[in-house]
């Protein structure tokens, strides 16, 4: 028997592969399913079940493609209502995979259908629990996502369900159980997740704020909801794709992986309902890019930022991609449901320039130049999250978090040039591209962001560790 965590860092998501005696199960698969099929083939195993912990909001699951290609049955927990064939498990229902037993534990709270899966080995010993978004390492799932689909299902009601699920279903289990969550640090599905992606349940009982034994339901709800930001706008759309179904990834790649000449690219870009998305490195984008294009570099948290900032999964896209990364880019977009790629610029920005088409650029300076040019009258915009800003920032800087730029771009200073930075240089270029696409050009990007600024003589507020802030 073996169980393997398959972690995808760019969306901070964990899928699981379990194999026993020639049978296999996949838990919360990503949309590209070939790696799971390859693992089963290597183990000479047949995929019997595809277990889903809930209807995911932050990515499009691969359950449908995997079921079609493997013959495995999709399993959801109680109250799930998918619009395709699936087993809807009863609470405490058991499934056999080889010599392993998998018990469905209905744990509503993150969503109503949220279900954990308790793993028992061939000797009858409970080995681990796949917790989905019910229990993370250091945190628990946010209870506000279902509101986008059902207004009556308030975050307070779901927090109450989650409190009961944790106390009645999870905490009574053995301390030596291994917790296998669906997400780690960086996911928008929680707020205090650890960089660690597994732990023992006993250690979580000792260290996870949400599992304190003396905590009342009122205290739990208050702490859970405190500081919970708005969920990314694309989440409800991903939920509906996971409930209703979606186009096969093979078809999406086939229709999207099309190289376009600069003239073909320009013709499509001028249609008016198309976004040009440039996924190169930020250092390349600031030097030269197609006017009004949006930068979101593939080397960062690419797909979540696309979903958060472009929002509509039906948005038509044209891509500027580093050579050789075309299929990867299309696949990663599909993870969050952006299936409407019209093609990519064949030959990249060099071909665009050689055809004689216009380019734009972003004024970008080093932290040392920023230090020299900064005066008492300078305006500095910080694109980091509020928690990062509160911990430490350039004195008198303005905080406009990147994920709020679409709502708050009108608050950006007009007139004289202002400086724009983030933590390391990635998010500030994303924001700069969005502002420029909206006609705001009076900005100067600071390379390396706060990481570089702190190495200069620029006056910053005294650092306060975020863990000490209330």
JSON list of N, CA and C in Angstrom, two decimals, residues 301-373:
[
{"chain": "A", "resi": 301, "resn": "UNK", "atom": "N", "xyz": [2.61, 33.07, -8.80]},
{"chain": "A", "resi": 301, "resn": "UNK", "atom": "CA", "xyz": [1.33, 32.41, -8.55]},
{"chain": "A", "resi": 301, "resn": "UNK", "atom": "C", "xyz": [0.38, 32.76, -9.67]},
{"chain": "A", "resi": 302, "resn": "UNK", "atom": "N", "xyz": [0.67, 32.23, -10.82]},
{"chain": "A", "resi": 302, "resn": "UNK", "atom": "CA", "xyz": [0.09, 32.66, -12.09]},
{"chain": "A", "resi": 302, "resn": "UNK", "atom": "C", "xyz": [-1.42, 32.49, -12.15]},
{"chain": "A", "resi": 303, "resn": "UNK", "atom": "N", "xyz": [-1.89, 31.25, -12.04]},
{"chain": "A", "resi": 303, "resn": "UNK", "atom": "CA", "xyz": [-3.32, 30.99, -12.24]},
{"chain": "A", "resi": 303, "resn": "UNK", "atom": "C", "xyz": [-4.20, 31.71, -11.22]},
{"chain": "A", "resi": 304, "resn": "UNK", "atom": "N", "xyz": [-3.88, 31.70, -9.92]},
{"chain": "A", "resi": 304, "resn": "UNK", "atom": "CA", "xyz": [-4.73, 32.43, -8.98]},
{"chain": "A", "resi": 304, "resn": "UNK", "atom": "C", "xyz": [-4.80, 33.92, -9.26]},
{"chain": "A", "resi": 305, "resn": "UNK", "atom": "N", "xyz": [-3.68, 34.51, -9.71]},
{"chain": "A", "resi": 305, "resn": "UNK", "atom": "CA", "xyz": [-3.73, 35.95, -10.03]},
{"chain": "A", "resi": 305, "resn": "UNK", "atom": "C", "xyz": [-4.55, 36.21, -11.28]},
{"chain": "A", "resi": 306, "resn": "UNK", "atom": "N", "xyz": [-4.46, 35.32, -12.26]},
{"chain": "A", "resi": 306, "resn": "UNK", "atom": "CA", "xyz": [-5.32, 35.47, -13.44]},
{"chain": "A", "resi": 306, "resn": "UNK", "atom": "C", "xyz": [-6.78, 35.45, -13.02]},
{"chain": "A", "resi": 307, "resn": "UNK", "atom": "N", "xyz": [-7.15, 34.47, -12.19]},
{"chain": "A", "resi": 307, "resn": "UNK", "atom": "CA", "xyz": [-8.53, 34.36, -11.75]},
{"chain": "A", "resi": 307, "resn": "UNK", "atom": "C", "xyz": [-8.98, 35.56, -10.94]},
{"chain": "A", "resi": 308, "resn": "UNK", "atom": "N", "xyz": [-8.10, 36.05, -10.07]},
{"chain": "A", "resi": 308, "resn": "UNK", "atom": "CA", "xyz": [-8.47, 37.15, -9.19]},
{"chain": "A", "resi": 308, "resn": "UNK", "atom": "C", "xyz": [-8.60, 38.47, -9.93]},
{"chain": "A", "resi": 309, "resn": "UNK", "atom": "N", "xyz": [-7.78, 38.68, -10.95]},
{"chain": "A", "resi": 309, "resn": "UNK", "atom": "CA", "xyz": [-7.72, 39.99, -11.61]},
{"chain": "A", "resi": 309, "resn": "UNK", "atom": "C", "xyz": [-8.51, 40.04, -12.91]},
{"chain": "A", "resi": 310, "resn": "UNK", "atom": "N", "xyz": [-8.53, 38.97, -13.68]},
{"chain": "A", "resi": 310, "resn": "UNK", "atom": "CA", "xyz": [-9.32, 38.96, -14.91]},
{"chain": "A", "resi": 310, "resn": "UNK", "atom": "C", "xyz": [-10.75, 38.52, -14.64]},
{"chain": "A", "resi": 311, "resn": "UNK", "atom": "N", "xyz": [-10.95, 37.72, -13.61]},
{"chain": "A", "resi": 311, "resn": "UNK", "atom": "CA", "xyz": [-12.25, 37.43, -13.01]},
{"chain": "A", "resi": 311, "resn": "UNK", "atom": "C", "xyz": [-13.18, 36.54, -13.82]},
{"chain": "A", "resi": 312, "resn": "UNK", "atom": "N", "xyz": [-13.44, 36.88, -15.05]},
{"chain": "A", "resi": 312, "resn": "UNK", "atom": "CA", "xyz": [-14.44, 36.16, -15.84]},
{"chain": "A", "resi": 312, "resn": "UNK", "atom": "C", "xyz": [-13.77, 35.02, -16.59]},
{"chain": "A", "resi": 313, "resn": "UNK", "atom": "N", "xyz": [-14.10, 33.77, -16.24]},
{"chain": "A", "resi": 313, "resn": "UNK", "atom": "CA", "xyz": [-13.46, 32.63, -16.88]},
{"chain": "A", "resi": 313, "resn": "UNK", "atom": "C", "xyz": [-13.80, 32.54, -18.36]},
{"chain": "A", "resi": 314, "resn": "UNK", "atom": "N", "xyz": [-14.82, 33.26, -18.80]},
{"chain": "A", "resi": 314, "resn": "UNK", "atom": "CA", "xyz": [-15.20, 33.25, -20.22]},
{"chain": "A", "resi": 314, "resn": "UNK", "atom": "C", "xyz": [-14.46, 34.32, -21.02]},
{"chain": "A", "resi": 315, "resn": "UNK", "atom": "N", "xyz": [-13.55, 35.04, -20.37]},
{"chain": "A", "resi": 315, "resn": "UNK", "atom": "CA", "xyz": [-12.79, 36.08, -21.05]},
{"chain": "A", "resi": 315, "resn": "UNK", "atom": "C", "xyz": [-11.93, 35.48, -22.17]},
{"chain": "A", "resi": 316, "resn": "UNK", "atom": "N", "xyz": [-12.01, 36.05, -23.36]},
{"chain": "A", "resi": 316, "resn": "UNK", "atom": "CA", "xyz": [-11.15, 35.62, -24.46]},
{"chain": "A", "resi": 316, "resn": "UNK", "atom": "C", "xyz": [-9.74, 36.17, -24.24]},
{"chain": "A", "resi": 317, "resn": "UNK", "atom": "N", "xyz": [-8.74, 35.32, -24.48]},
{"chain": "A", "resi": 317, "resn": "UNK", "atom": "CA", "xyz": [-7.35, 35.68, -24.21]},
{"chain": "A", "resi": 317, "resn": "UNK", "atom": "C", "xyz": [-6.47, 35.44, -25.42]},
{"chain": "A", "resi": 318, "resn": "UNK", "atom": "N", "xyz": [-5.53, 36.36, -25.60]},
{"chain": "A", "resi": 318, "resn": "UNK", "atom": "CA", "xyz": [-4.40, 36.17, -26.51]},
{"chain": "A", "resi": 318, "resn": "UNK", "atom": "C", "xyz": [-3.15, 36.19, -25.66]},
{"chain": "A", "resi": 319, "resn": "UNK", "atom": "N", "xyz": [-2.22, 35.30, -25.94]},
{"chain": "A", "resi": 319, "resn": "UNK", "atom": "CA", "xyz": [-1.09, 35.11, -25.04]},
{"chain": "A", "resi": 319, "resn": "UNK", "atom": "C", "xyz": [0.24, 35.50, -25.68]},
{"chain": "A", "resi": 320, "resn": "UNK", "atom": "N", "xyz": [1.09, 36.11, -24.86]},
{"chain": "A", "resi": 320, "resn": "UNK", "atom": "CA", "xyz": [2.50, 36.32, -25.19]},
{"chain": "A", "resi": 320, "resn": "UNK", "atom": "C", "xyz": [3.28, 35.45, -24.22]},
{"chain": "A", "resi": 321, "resn": "UNK", "atom": "N", "xyz": [3.96, 34.43, -24.75]},
{"chain": "A", "resi": 321, "resn": "UNK", "atom": "CA", "xyz": [4.50, 33.35, -23.92]},
{"chain": "A", "resi": 321, "resn": "UNK", "atom": "C", "xyz": [5.97, 33.13, -24.24]},
{"chain": "A", "resi": 322, "resn": "UNK", "atom": "N", "xyz": [6.81, 32.82, -23.22]},
{"chain": "A", "resi": 322, "resn": "UNK", "atom": "CA", "xyz": [8.18, 32.40, -23.51]},
{"chain": "A", "resi": 322, "resn": "UNK", "atom": "C", "xyz": [8.16, 31.15, -24.38]},
{"chain": "A", "resi": 323, "resn": "UNK", "atom": "N", "xyz": [9.05, 31.08, -25.34]},
{"chain": "A", "resi": 323, "resn": "UNK", "atom": "CA", "xyz": [9.07, 29.96, -26.26]},
{"chain": "A", "resi": 323, "resn": "UNK", "atom": "C", "xyz": [9.22, 28.63, -25.52]},
{"chain": "A", "resi": 324, "resn": "UNK", "atom": "N", "xyz": [8.39, 27.67, -25.90]},
{"chain": "A", "resi": 324, "resn": "UNK", "atom": "CA", "xyz": [8.44, 26.34, -25.32]},
{"chain": "A", "resi": 324, "resn": "UNK", "atom": "C", "xyz": [7.51, 26.14, -24.14]},
{"chain": "A", "resi": 325, "resn": "UNK", "atom": "N", "xyz": [6.82, 27.21, -23.71]},
{"chain": "A", "resi": 325, "resn": "UNK", "atom": "CA", "xyz": [5.95, 27.08, -22.54]},
{"chain": "A", "resi": 325, "resn": "UNK", "atom": "C", "xyz": [4.47, 27.29, -22.91]},
{"chain": "A", "resi": 326, "resn": "UNK", "atom": "N", "xyz": [4.16, 27.08, -24.18]},
{"chain": "A", "resi": 326, "resn": "UNK", "atom": "CA", "xyz": [2.81, 27.34, -24.66]},
{"chain": "A", "resi": 326, "resn": "UNK", "atom": "C", "xyz": [1.79, 26.38, -24.01]},
{"chain": "A", "resi": 327, "resn": "UNK", "atom": "N", "xyz": [2.04, 25.09, -24.10]},
{"chain": "A", "resi": 327, "resn": "UNK", "atom": "CA", "xyz": [1.10, 24.12, -23.55]},
{"chain": "A", "resi": 327, "resn": "UNK", "atom": "C", "xyz": [0.99, 24.26, -22.04]},
{"chain": "A", "resi": 328, "resn": "UNK", "atom": "N", "xyz": [2.11, 24.51, -21.38]},
{"chain": "A", "resi": 328, "resn": "UNK", "atom": "CA", "xyz": [2.10, 24.70, -19.92]},
{"chain": "A", "resi": 328, "resn": "UNK", "atom": "C", "xyz": [1.21, 25.87, -19.53]},
{"chain": "A", "resi": 329, "resn": "UNK", "atom": "N", "xyz": [1.33, 26.98, -20.26]},
{"chain": "A", "resi": 329, "resn": "UNK", "atom": "CA", "xyz": [0.54, 28.17, -19.95]},
{"chain": "A", "resi": 329, "resn": "UNK", "atom": "C", "xyz": [-0.95, 27.90, -20.13]},
{"chain": "A", "resi": 330, "resn": "UNK", "atom": "N", "xyz": [-1.31, 27.27, -21.22]},
{"chain": "A", "resi": 330, "resn": "UNK", "atom": "CA", "xyz": [-2.72, 26.96, -21.49]},
{"chain": "A", "resi": 330, "resn": "UNK", "atom": "C", "xyz": [-3.27, 26.00, -20.42]},
{"chain": "A", "resi": 331, "resn": "UNK", "atom": "N", "xyz": [-2.46, 25.02, -20.04]},
{"chain": "A", "resi": 331, "resn": "UNK", "atom": "CA", "xyz": [-2.88, 24.07, -19.01]},
{"chain": "A", "resi": 331, "resn": "UNK", "atom": "C", "xyz": [-3.10, 24.77, -17.68]},
{"chain": "A", "resi": 332, "resn": "UNK", "atom": "N", "xyz": [-2.18, 25.64, -17.31]},
{"chain": "A", "resi": 332, "resn": "UNK", "atom": "CA", "xyz": [-2.30, 26.32, -16.02]},
{"chain": "A", "resi": 332, "resn": "UNK", "atom": "C", "xyz": [-3.47, 27.29, -16.00]},
{"chain": "A", "resi": 333, "resn": "UNK", "atom": "N", "xyz": [-3.79, 27.91, -17.13]},
{"chain": "A", "resi": 333, "resn": "UNK", "atom": "CA", "xyz": [-4.99, 28.73, -17.21]},
{"chain": "A", "resi": 333, "resn": "UNK", "atom": "C", "xyz": [-6.24, 27.88, -17.02]},
{"chain": "A", "resi": 334, "resn": "UNK", "atom": "N", "xyz": [-6.22, 26.69, -17.60]},
{"chain": "A", "resi": 334, "resn": "UNK", "atom": "CA", "xyz": [-7.40, 25.81, -17.51]},
{"chain": "A", "resi": 334, "resn": "UNK", "atom": "C", "xyz": [-7.64, 25.34, -16.08]},
{"chain": "A", "resi": 335, "resn": "UNK", "atom": "N", "xyz": [-6.61, 25.33, -15.25]},
{"chain": "A", "resi": 335, "resn": "UNK", "atom": "CA", "xyz": [-6.78, 24.91, -13.86]},
{"chain": "A", "resi": 335, "resn": "UNK", "atom": "C", "xyz": [-7.79, 25.79, -13.13]},
{"chain": "A", "resi": 336, "resn": "UNK", "atom": "N", "xyz": [-7.90, 27.05, -13.55]},
{"chain": "A", "resi": 336, "resn": "UNK", "atom": "CA", "xyz": [-8.86, 27.95, -12.92]},
{"chain": "A", "resi": 336, "resn": "UNK", "atom": "C", "xyz": [-9.99, 28.31, -13.88]},
{"chain": "A", "resi": 337, "resn": "UNK", "atom": "N", "xyz": [-10.15, 27.51, -14.94]},
{"chain": "A", "resi": 337, "resn": "UNK", "atom": "CA", "xyz": [-11.33, 27.62, -15.79]},
{"chain": "A", "resi": 337, "resn": "UNK", "atom": "C", "xyz": [-11.23, 28.57, -16.96]},
{"chain": "A", "resi": 338, "resn": "UNK", "atom": "N", "xyz": [-10.05, 29.15, -17.21]},
{"chain": "A", "resi": 338, "resn": "UNK", "atom": "CA", "xyz": [-9.91, 30.05, -18.35]},
{"chain": "A", "resi": 338, "resn": "UNK", "atom": "C", "xyz": [-9.60, 29.24, -19.60]},
{"chain": "A", "resi": 339, "resn": "UNK", "atom": "N", "xyz": [-10.67, 28.85, -20.29]},
{"chain": "A", "resi": 339, "resn": "UNK", "atom": "CA", "xyz": [-10.59, 27.91, -21.41]},
{"chain": "A", "resi": 339, "resn": "UNK", "atom": "C", "xyz": [-10.67, 28.59, -22.78]},
{"chain": "A", "resi": 340, "resn": "UNK", "atom": "N", "xyz": [-10.76, 29.92, -22.80]},
{"chain": "A", "resi": 340, "resn": "UNK", "atom": "CA", "xyz": [-11.04, 30.60, -24.06]},
{"chain": "A", "resi": 340, "resn": "UNK", "atom": "C", "xyz": [-9.81, 31.36, -24.58]},
{"chain": "A", "resi": 341, "resn": "UNK", "atom": "N", "xyz": [-8.73, 30.62, -24.76]},
{"chain": "A", "resi": 341, "resn": "UNK", "atom": "CA", "xyz": [-7.51, 31.17, -25.36]},
{"chain": "A", "resi": 341, "resn": "UNK", "atom": "C", "xyz": [-7.64, 31.07, -26.87]},
{"chain": "A", "resi": 342, "resn": "UNK", "atom": "N", "xyz": [-7.44, 32.20, -27.55]},
{"chain": "A", "resi": 342, "resn": "UNK", "atom": "CA", "xyz": [-7.57, 32.23, -29.01]},
{"chain": "A", "resi": 342, "resn": "UNK", "atom": "C", "xyz": [-6.28, 31.86, -29.71]},
{"chain": "A", "resi": 343, "resn": "UNK", "atom": "N", "xyz": [-5.17, 31.87, -28.97]},
{"chain": "A", "resi": 343, "resn": "UNK", "atom": "CA", "xyz": [-3.88, 31.55, -29.55]},
{"chain": "A", "resi": 343, "resn": "UNK", "atom": "C", "xyz": [-2.78, 32.36, -28.89]},
{"chain": "A", "resi": 344, "resn": "UNK", "atom": "N", "xyz": [-1.55, 32.14, -29.36]},
{"chain": "A", "resi": 344, "resn": "UNK", "atom": "CA", "xyz": [-0.40, 32.86, -28.79]},
{"chain": "A", "resi": 344, "resn": "UNK", "atom": "C", "xyz": [0.40, 33.50, -29.93]},
{"chain": "A", "resi": 345, "resn": "UNK", "atom": "N", "xyz": [1.20, 34.50, -29.58]},
{"chain": "A", "resi": 345, "resn": "UNK", "atom": "CA", "xyz": [2.00, 35.23, -30.55]},
{"chain": "A", "resi": 345, "resn": "UNK", "atom": "C", "xyz": [3.20, 34.38, -30.97]},
{"chain": "A", "resi": 346, "resn": "UNK", "atom": "N", "xyz": [3.18, 33.90, -32.19]},
{"chain": "A", "resi": 346, "resn": "UNK", "atom": "CA", "xyz": [4.26, 33.07, -32.71]},
{"chain": "A", "resi": 346, "resn": "UNK", "atom": "C", "xyz": [5.52, 33.93, -32.88]},
{"chain": "A", "resi": 347, "resn": "UNK", "atom": "N", "xyz": [6.61, 33.49, -32.29]},
{"chain": "A", "resi": 347, "resn": "UNK", "atom": "CA", "xyz": [7.85, 34.27, -32.36]},
{"chain": "A", "resi": 347, "resn": "UNK", "atom": "C", "xyz": [7.98, 35.30, -31.26]},
{"chain": "A", "resi": 348, "resn": "UNK", "atom": "N", "xyz": [6.95, 35.43, -30.42]},
{"chain": "A", "resi": 348, "resn": "UNK", "atom": "CA", "xyz": [7.04, 36.32, -29.26]},
{"chain": "A", "resi": 348, "resn": "UNK", "atom": "C", "xyz": [7.14, 37.79, -29.62]},
{"chain": "A", "resi": 349, "resn": "UNK", "atom": "N", "xyz": [7.57, 38.56, -28.65]},
{"chain": "A", "resi": 349, "resn": "UNK", "atom": "CA", "xyz": [7.61, 40.02, -28.80]},
{"chain": "A", "resi": 349, "resn": "UNK", "atom": "C", "xyz": [8.61, 40.42, -29.89]},
{"chain": "A", "resi": 350, "resn": "UNK", "atom": "N", "xyz": [9.63, 39.59, -30.12]},
{"chain": "A", "resi": 350, "resn": "UNK", "atom": "CA", "xyz": [10.60, 39.89, -31.17]},
{"chain": "A", "resi": 350, "resn": "UNK", "atom": "C", "xyz": [9.92, 39.92, -32.54]},
{"chain": "A", "resi": 351, "resn": "UNK", "atom": "N", "xyz": [9.04, 38.96, -32.79]},
{"chain": "A", "resi": 351, "resn": "UNK", "atom": "CA", "xyz": [8.32, 38.93, -34.06]},
{"chain": "A", "resi": 351, "resn": "UNK", "atom": "C", "xyz": [7.41, 40.14, -34.20]},
{"chain": "A", "resi": 352, "resn": "UNK", "atom": "N", "xyz": [6.81, 40.56, -33.09]},
{"chain": "A", "resi": 352, "resn": "UNK", "atom": "CA", "xyz": [5.95, 41.75, -33.08]},
{"chain": "A", "resi": 352, "resn": "UNK", "atom": "C", "xyz": [6.74, 42.99, -33.48]},
{"chain": "A", "resi": 353, "resn": "UNK", "atom": "N", "xyz": [7.92, 43.14, -32.88]},
{"chain": "A", "resi": 353, "resn": "UNK", "atom": "CA", "xyz": [8.79, 44.29, -33.18]},
{"chain": "A", "resi": 353, "resn": "UNK", "atom": "C", "xyz": [9.28, 44.23, -34.62]},
{"chain": "A", "resi": 354, "resn": "UNK", "atom": "N", "xyz": [9.69, 43.06, -35.08]},
{"chain": "A", "resi": 354, "resn": "UNK", "atom": "CA", "xyz": [10.22, 42.92, -36.44]},
{"chain": "A", "resi": 354, "resn": "UNK", "atom": "C", "xyz": [9.16, 43.19, -37.51]},
{"chain": "A", "resi": 355, "resn": "UNK", "atom": "N", "xyz": [7.90, 43.04, -37.14]},
{"chain": "A", "resi": 355, "resn": "UNK", "atom": "CA", "xyz": [6.82, 43.34, -38.08]},
{"chain": "A", "resi": 355, "resn": "UNK", "atom": "C", "xyz": [6.55, 44.83, -38.15]},
{"chain": "A", "resi": 356, "resn": "UNK", "atom": "N", "xyz": [7.13, 45.56, -37.21]},
{"chain": "A", "resi": 356, "resn": "UNK", "atom": "CA", "xyz": [6.97, 47.02, -37.22]},
{"chain": "A", "resi": 356, "resn": "UNK", "atom": "C", "xyz": [5.86, 47.53, -36.32]},
{"chain": "A", "resi": 357, "resn": "UNK", "atom": "N", "xyz": [5.31, 46.66, -35.49]},
{"chain": "A", "resi": 357, "resn": "UNK", "atom": "CA", "xyz": [4.24, 47.09, -34.60]},
{"chain": "A", "resi": 357, "resn": "UNK", "atom": "C", "xyz": [4.80, 47.81, -33.37]},
{"chain": "A", "resi": 358, "resn": "UNK", "atom": "N", "xyz": [3.99, 48.68, -32.81]},
{"chain": "A", "resi": 358, "resn": "UNK", "atom": "CA", "xyz": [4.37, 49.52, -31.68]},
{"chain": "A", "resi": 358, "resn": "UNK", "atom": "C", "xyz": [4.48, 48.70, -30.40]},
{"chain": "A", "resi": 359, "resn": "UNK", "atom": "N", "xyz": [5.39, 49.11, -29.51]},
{"chain": "A", "resi": 359, "resn": "UNK", "atom": "CA", "xyz": [5.48, 48.53, -28.17]},
{"chain": "A", "resi": 359, "resn": "UNK", "atom": "C", "xyz": [5.42, 49.63, -27.13]},
{"chain": "A", "resi": 360, "resn": "UNK", "atom": "N", "xyz": [5.14, 49.23, -25.91]},
{"chain": "A", "resi": 360, "resn": "UNK", "atom": "CA", "xyz": [5.13, 50.15, -24.78]},
{"chain": "A", "resi": 360, "resn": "UNK", "atom": "C", "xyz": [6.16, 49.64, -23.77]},
{"chain": "A", "resi": 361, "resn": "UNK", "atom": "N", "xyz": [6.43, 50.44, -22.75]},
{"chain": "A", "resi": 361, "resn": "UNK", "atom": "CA", "xyz": [7.37, 50.03, -21.71]},
{"chain": "A", "resi": 361, "resn": "UNK", "atom": "C", "xyz": [6.95, 50.65, -20.39]},
{"chain": "A", "resi": 362, "resn": "UNK", "atom": "N", "xyz": [7.58, 50.20, -19.31]},
{"chain": "A", "resi": 362, "resn": "UNK", "atom": "CA", "xyz": [7.32, 50.74, -17.98]},
{"chain": "A", "resi": 362, "resn": "UNK", "atom": "C", "xyz": [8.63, 51.28, -17.43]},
{"chain": "A", "resi": 363, "resn": "UNK", "atom": "N", "xyz": [8.60, 52.51, -16.95]},
{"chain": "A", "resi": 363, "resn": "UNK", "atom": "CA", "xyz": [9.79, 53.07, -16.31]},
{"chain": "A", "resi": 363, "resn": "UNK", "atom": "C", "xyz": [10.04, 52.29, -15.03]},
{"chain": "A", "resi": 364, "resn": "UNK", "atom": "N", "xyz": [11.22, 51.71, -14.90]},
{"chain": "A", "resi": 364, "resn": "UNK", "atom": "CA", "xyz": [11.54, 50.84, -13.78]},
{"chain": "A", "resi": 364, "resn": "UNK", "atom": "C", "xyz": [12.93, 51.19, -13.27]},
{"chain": "A", "resi": 365, "resn": "UNK", "atom": "N", "xyz": [13.05, 51.35, -11.96]},
{"chain": "A", "resi": 365, "resn": "UNK", "atom": "CA", "xyz": [14.32, 51.77, -11.36]},
{"chain": "A", "resi": 365, "resn": "UNK", "atom": "C", "xyz": [14.73, 50.79, -10.26]},
{"chain": "A", "resi": 366, "resn": "UNK", "atom": "N", "xyz": [16.01, 50.82, -9.92]},
{"chain": "A", "resi": 366, "resn": "UNK", "atom": "CA", "xyz": [16.54, 49.96, -8.87]},
{"chain": "A", "resi": 366, "resn": "UNK", "atom": "C", "xyz": [16.18, 50.54, -7.50]},
{"chain": "A", "resi": 367, "resn": "UNK", "atom": "N", "xyz": [16.27, 49.73, -6.44]},
{"chain": "A", "resi": 367, "resn": "UNK", "atom": "CA", "xyz": [16.02, 50.25, -5.10]},
{"chain": "A", "resi": 367, "resn": "UNK", "atom": "C", "xyz": [16.97, 51.39, -4.74]},
{"chain": "A", "resi": 368, "resn": "UNK", "atom": "N", "xyz": [18.21, 51.32, -5.24]},
{"chain": "A", "resi": 368, "resn": "UNK", "atom": "CA", "xyz": [19.18, 52.38, -4.96]},
{"chain": "A", "resi": 368, "resn": "UNK", "atom": "C", "xyz": [18.76, 53.68, -5.63]},
{"chain": "A", "resi": 369, "resn": "UNK", "atom": "N", "xyz": [18.28, 53.59, -6.86]},
{"chain": "A", "resi": 369, "resn": "UNK", "atom": "CA", "xyz": [17.79, 54.79, -7.55]},
{"chain": "A", "resi": 369, "resn": "UNK", "atom": "C", "xyz": [16.56, 55.35, -6.85]},
{"chain": "A", "resi": 370, "resn": "UNK", "atom": "N", "xyz": [15.70, 54.46, -6.38]},
{"chain": "A", "resi": 370, "resn": "UNK", "atom": "CA", "xyz": [14.53, 54.88, -5.62]},
{"chain": "A", "resi": 370, "resn": "UNK", "atom": "C", "xyz": [14.96, 55.66, -4.38]},
{"chain": "A", "resi": 371, "resn": "UNK", "atom": "N", "xyz": [15.96, 55.17, -3.69]},
{"chain": "A", "resi": 371, "resn": "UNK", "atom": "CA", "xyz": [16.46, 55.83, -2.49]},
{"chain": "A", "resi": 371, "resn": "UNK", "atom": "C", "xyz": [16.98, 57.24, -2.81]},
{"chain": "A", "resi": 372, "resn": "UNK", "atom": "N", "xyz": [17.63, 57.36, -3.95]},
{"chain": "A", "resi": 372, "resn": "UNK", "atom": "CA", "xyz": [18.19, 58.67, -4.35]},
{"chain": "A", "resi": 372, "resn": "UNK", "atom": "C", "xyz": [17.10, 59.65, -4.79]},
{"chain": "A", "resi": 373, "resn": "UNK", "atom": "N", "xyz": [16.06, 59.13, -5.44]},
{"chain": "A", "resi": 373, "resn": "UNK", "atom": "CA", "xyz": [15.03, 60.00, -6.00]},
{"chain": "A", "resi": 373, "resn": "UNK", "atom": "C", "xyz": [13.91, 60.33, -5.01]}
]
